[in-house]
CSV table of C-alpha atoms in Angstrom, one decimal:
chain,number,residue,atom,x,y,z
A,133,UNK,CA,0.0,0.0,0.0
A,134,UNK,CA,1.5,3.5,-1.1
A,135,UNK,CA,1.9,5.6,2.1
A,136,UNK,CA,0.2,9.0,1.6
A,137,UNK,CA,2.3,11.4,3.9
A,138,UNK,CA,-0.1,14.5,3.1
A,139,UNK,CA,-2.8,14.1,5.8
A,140,UNK,CA,-5.5,16.7,6.1
A,141,UNK,CA,-6.3,18.2,9.5
A,142,UNK,CA,-9.7,16.4,9.5
A,143,UNK,CA,-8.0,13.2,8.7
A,144,UNK,CA,-5.6,13.7,11.4
A,145,UNK,CA,-8.3,14.3,14.0
A,146,UNK,CA,-10.0,11.0,12.8
A,147,UNK,CA,-6.5,9.2,13.4
A,148,UNK,CA,-6.2,10.8,16.7
A,149,UNK,CA,-9.5,9.4,17.8
A,150,UNK,CA,-8.6,5.8,16.5
A,151,UNK,CA,-5.3,6.3,18.6
A,152,UNK,CA,-7.2,7.4,21.5
A,153,UNK,CA,-9.4,4.3,21.5
A,154,UNK,CA,-6.5,2.2,21.6
A,155,UNK,CA,-4.8,4.3,24.5
A,156,UNK,CA,-7.8,3.5,26.4
A,157,UNK,CA,-7.4,-0.3,26.0
A,158,UNK,CA,-3.7,0.2,27.0
A,159,UNK,CA,-4.9,2.3,30.1
A,160,UNK,CA,-7.3,-0.6,31.1
A,161,UNK,CA,-4.5,-3.1,30.6
A,162,UNK,CA,-2.2,-1.0,33.1
A,163,UNK,CA,-5.2,-0.9,35.7
A,164,UNK,CA,-5.7,-4.5,35.4
A,165,UNK,CA,-2.2,-5.6,35.5
A,166,UNK,CA,1.1,-4.6,37.6
A,167,UNK,CA,3.5,-2.8,35.4
A,168,UNK,CA,6.1,-5.8,36.0
A,169,UNK,CA,3.3,-8.4,34.8
A,170,UNK,CA,2.7,-6.7,31.4
A,171,UNK,CA,4.9,-7.4,28.1
A,172,UNK,CA,4.8,-6.5,24.4
A,173,UNK,CA,5.4,-8.6,21.4
A,174,UNK,CA,7.3,-6.5,18.7
A,175,UNK,CA,8.4,-7.6,15.2
A,176,UNK,CA,9.8,-4.3,13.8
A,177,UNK,CA,6.8,-4.4,11.4
A,178,UNK,CA,3.9,-1.8,11.0
A,179,UNK,CA,1.3,-3.4,13.3
A,180,UNK,CA,3.4,-3.9,16.2
A,181,UNK,CA,5.3,-0.7,15.6
A,182,UNK,CA,2.0,1.1,16.0
A,183,UNK,CA,1.0,-0.7,19.0
A,184,UNK,CA,4.3,-0.1,20.6
A,185,UNK,CA,4.0,3.8,19.9
A,186,UNK,CA,0.6,3.9,21.4
A,187,UNK,CA,1.8,2.0,24.7
A,188,UNK,CA,4.7,4.4,24.7
A,189,UNK,CA,2.1,7.4,24.6
A,190,UNK,CA,0.2,5.8,27.5
A,191,UNK,CA,3.8,5.2,29.4
A,192,UNK,CA,4.8,9.0,28.9
A,193,UNK,CA,1.3,9.9,30.3
A,194,UNK,CA,1.8,7.9,33.3
A,195,UNK,CA,5.6,8.7,33.6
A,196,UNK,CA,6.5,5.1,33.6
A,197,UNK,CA,8.8,3.0,31.4
A,198,UNK,CA,7.9,0.7,28.6
A,199,UNK,CA,6.9,-2.8,29.7
A,200,UNK,CA,9.4,-5.7,28.9
A,201,UNK,CA,9.5,-6.1,25.2
A,202,UNK,CA,10.1,-9.2,23.1
A,203,UNK,CA,11.2,-9.8,19.4
A,204,UNK,CA,11.2,-13.2,18.1
A,205,UNK,CA,14.7,-14.0,16.2
A,206,UNK,CA,14.2,-16.7,13.6
A,207,UNK,CA,17.8,-16.5,12.2
A,208,UNK,CA,17.0,-14.9,9.0
A,209,UNK,CA,16.3,-11.3,9.7
A,210,UNK,CA,16.4,-8.6,7.1
A,211,UNK,CA,19.3,-6.2,7.9
A,212,UNK,CA,17.1,-3.2,7.4
A,213,UNK,CA,14.7,-4.6,10.3
A,214,UNK,CA,17.6,-5.3,12.4
A,215,UNK,CA,18.8,-1.8,12.1
A,216,UNK,CA,15.4,-0.2,12.6
A,217,UNK,CA,14.8,-2.2,15.5
A,218,UNK,CA,18.3,-1.3,16.9
A,219,UNK,CA,17.5,2.5,16.4
A,220,UNK,CA,14.0,2.5,18.0
A,221,UNK,CA,15.3,0.5,21.0
A,222,UNK,CA,17.8,3.3,21.7
A,223,UNK,CA,15.6,6.1,20.9
A,224,UNK,CA,12.6,5.1,22.7
A,225,UNK,CA,14.3,3.1,25.7
A,226,UNK,CA,12.9,-0.2,24.8
A,227,UNK,CA,13.6,-2.9,27.4
A,228,UNK,CA,14.1,-5.6,24.6
A,229,UNK,CA,14.8,-9.1,24.9
A,230,UNK,CA,15.8,-10.9,21.5
A,231,UNK,CA,14.1,-14.2,22.0
A,232,UNK,CA,15.6,-17.3,19.9
A,233,UNK,CA,15.0,-21.1,20.1
A,234,UNK,CA,18.8,-21.3,20.2
A,235,UNK,CA,18.5,-25.2,20.6
A,236,UNK,CA,16.6,-25.6,17.3
A,237,UNK,CA,19.0,-23.1,15.5
A,238,UNK,CA,22.0,-25.0,16.6
A,239,UNK,CA,20.6,-28.3,15.7
A,240,UNK,CA,20.0,-27.0,12.3
A,241,UNK,CA,23.7,-25.6,12.2
A,242,UNK,CA,21.9,-22.1,11.5
A,243,UNK,CA,21.0,-23.1,8.1
A,244,UNK,CA,17.4,-22.8,6.5
A,245,UNK,CA,16.2,-25.9,5.0
A,246,UNK,CA,18.8,-28.1,7.1
A,247,UNK,CA,17.2,-31.2,8.5
A,248,UNK,CA,16.9,-31.1,12.5
A,249,UNK,CA,17.2,-34.5,14.2
A,250,UNK,CA,14.7,-34.7,17.0
A,251,UNK,CA,17.0,-36.7,19.2
A,252,UNK,CA,19.6,-33.6,19.1
A,253,UNK,CA,16.8,-31.1,20.8
A,254,UNK,CA,16.3,-30.3,24.4
A,255,UNK,CA,13.9,-32.1,26.7
A,256,UNK,CA,11.6,-29.1,26.3
A,257,UNK,CA,11.5,-29.0,22.7
A,258,UNK,CA,11.0,-32.7,22.4
A,259,UNK,CA,8.3,-32.4,24.8
A,260,UNK,CA,6.7,-29.8,22.6
A,261,UNK,CA,6.9,-31.9,19.6
A,262,UNK,CA,5.1,-34.6,21.5
A,263,UNK,CA,2.4,-32.1,22.3
A,264,UNK,CA,2.0,-31.5,18.7
A,265,UNK,CA,1.8,-35.4,18.3
A,266,UNK,CA,4.8,-35.2,15.8
A,267,UNK,CA,6.5,-38.7,16.1
A,268,UNK,CA,9.3,-38.2,13.1
A,269,UNK,CA,12.8,-38.6,13.5
A,270,UNK,CA,13.6,-35.2,11.9
A,271,UNK,CA,12.2,-32.1,10.0
A,272,UNK,CA,13.5,-29.4,7.9
A,273,UNK,CA,14.6,-26.1,9.7
A,274,UNK,CA,11.7,-23.8,8.3
A,275,UNK,CA,10.3,-21.1,10.7
A,276,UNK,CA,7.1,-21.1,8.5
A,277,UNK,CA,6.3,-25.0,8.6
A,278,UNK,CA,3.8,-26.2,11.2
A,279,UNK,CA,6.7,-27.6,13.3
A,280,UNK,CA,9.1,-24.9,12.9
A,281,UNK,CA,6.7,-22.3,13.3
A,282,UNK,CA,5.5,-23.9,16.8
A,283,UNK,CA,9.2,-24.2,18.0
A,284,UNK,CA,10.8,-20.7,16.7
A,285,UNK,CA,7.8,-18.8,17.5
A,286,UNK,CA,5.0,-20.3,19.8
A,287,UNK,CA,7.7,-22.0,22.3
A,288,UNK,CA,9.7,-18.9,22.5
A,289,UNK,CA,6.7,-16.8,23.2
A,290,UNK,CA,5.7,-19.0,25.9
A,291,UNK,CA,9.0,-19.1,27.4
A,292,UNK,CA,9.1,-15.3,27.4
A,293,UNK,CA,5.9,-15.3,29.6
A,294,UNK,CA,7.2,-18.0,31.8
A,295,UNK,CA,10.7,-16.4,32.3
A,296,UNK,CA,9.5,-12.8,33.1
A,297,UNK,CA,6.1,-13.9,34.8
A,298,UNK,CA,4.0,-12.0,32.4
A,299,UNK,CA,0.2,-11.9,33.1
A,300,UNK,CA,-0.7,-9.6,30.1
A,301,UNK,CA,0.9,-9.4,26.9
A,302,UNK,CA,0.3,-6.8,24.0
A,303,UNK,CA,0.0,-7.8,20.5
A,304,UNK,CA,-0.3,-5.9,17.4
A,305,UNK,CA,-3.3,-7.5,15.5
A,306,UNK,CA,-5.9,-6.0,13.5
A,307,UNK,CA,-9.5,-7.1,12.7
A,308,UNK,CA,-9.1,-6.4,9.0
A,309,UNK,CA,-5.9,-8.5,8.6
A,310,UNK,CA,-7.7,-11.8,8.0
A,311,UNK,CA,-11.4,-13.0,8.3
A,312,UNK,CA,-10.5,-15.3,11.2
A,313,UNK,CA,-9.7,-12.3,13.3
A,314,UNK,CA,-12.9,-10.7,13.0
A,315,UNK,CA,-14.1,-12.1,16.3
A,316,UNK,CA,-10.7,-11.2,18.3
A,317,UNK,CA,-11.6,-9.5,21.6
A,318,UNK,CA,-9.5,-6.7,22.8
A,319,UNK,CA,-8.7,-8.9,26.0
A,320,UNK,CA,-8.4,-12.4,25.6
A,321,UNK,CA,-7.8,-14.7,28.5
A,322,UNK,CA,-5.8,-18.0,27.8
A,323,UNK,CA,-6.1,-20.6,30.6
A,324,UNK,CA,-2.6,-22.3,31.5
A,325,UNK,CA,-2.0,-25.9,30.1
A,326,UNK,CA,0.9,-28.1,30.0
A,327,UNK,CA,4.0,-26.0,28.7
A,328,UNK,CA,1.6,-22.9,28.3
A,329,UNK,CA,1.3,-20.3,31.0
A,330,UNK,CA,-1.8,-18.7,31.8
A,331,UNK,CA,-1.9,-15.3,30.4
A,332,UNK,CA,-4.1,-12.5,28.7
A,333,UNK,CA,-3.5,-11.2,25.0
A,334,UNK,CA,-4.2,-7.5,24.9
A,335,UNK,CA,-4.7,-6.1,21.3
A,336,UNK,CA,-5.0,-2.3,21.4
A,337,UNK,CA,-5.1,-1.6,17.5
A,338,UNK,CA,-8.0,-4.0,16.4
A,339,UNK,CA,-10.3,-1.6,15.0
A,340,UNK,CA,-7.4,0.1,12.7
A,341,UNK,CA,-7.6,-0.7,8.9
A,342,UNK,CA,-4.6,-0.8,6.9
A,343,UNK,CA,-5.4,2.6,5.6
A,344,UNK,CA,-6.0,4.0,9.1
A,345,UNK,CA,-2.6,2.6,10.3
A,346,UNK,CA,-0.6,4.4,7.6
A,347,UNK,CA,-2.5,7.7,7.8
A,348,UNK,CA,-1.7,7.4,11.6
A,349,UNK,CA,2.0,7.0,10.9
A,350,UNK,CA,2.0,10.0,8.5
A,351,UNK,CA,-0.2,12.2,10.8
A,352,UNK,CA,2.1,11.7,14.0
A,353,UNK,CA,5.4,11.1,12.2
A,354,UNK,CA,5.7,7.6,13.7
A,355,UNK,CA,8.9,6.0,12.4
A,356,UNK,CA,8.9,2.7,10.4
A,357,UNK,CA,11.2,0.4,8.7
A,358,UNK,CA,12.4,1.7,5.3
A,359,UNK,CA,11.6,-1.7,3.7
A,360,UNK,CA,8.0,-0.4,3.5
A,361,UNK,CA,8.8,2.4,1.1
């Protein structure tokens, strides 16, 4: 989508109203949870970037620091995203944890498409494969495959929640991204289960369309990764 950098005052007010609705969701989260119990998921992309900016606005209003923030490292990040994340981390004082499943990366010799032998994995990762009912001896290292996506993203996400005792986690998801998202609530409680900590997922920008999002970036000069140009 082309980024329109010329936003009218009327459109800017509309974007401000959308952002204010999101800020109210964030304020509710700060009322529900202690600051130390909150976390943020960030990818360096447009949706999580807007979410982080909105959370930061509320933090400045409340004179508190940003909550612990995670970014998942899959071993094949674009240099532009890495540079952008590093810049924003410094400018916004983001308490960032780069979370990777080093066990899987090591077993794949840090090579996309390489075979990962199940016997070479840690007890935690083998238990996760068992939970998926995967009974193969090996699988290719691909972060977007069913098994790879679970080990490289879901497991790392759950470990971040466990390690930091996170009760509420902010996510940059929108209703218009996919039909399956249409019923997503702003606050979704997830019960604890084997290898899954109990937590609440908080989605402050659900109501933004993609056009709303980019107009808000333009209206408030929010930084974004140059790959979007």
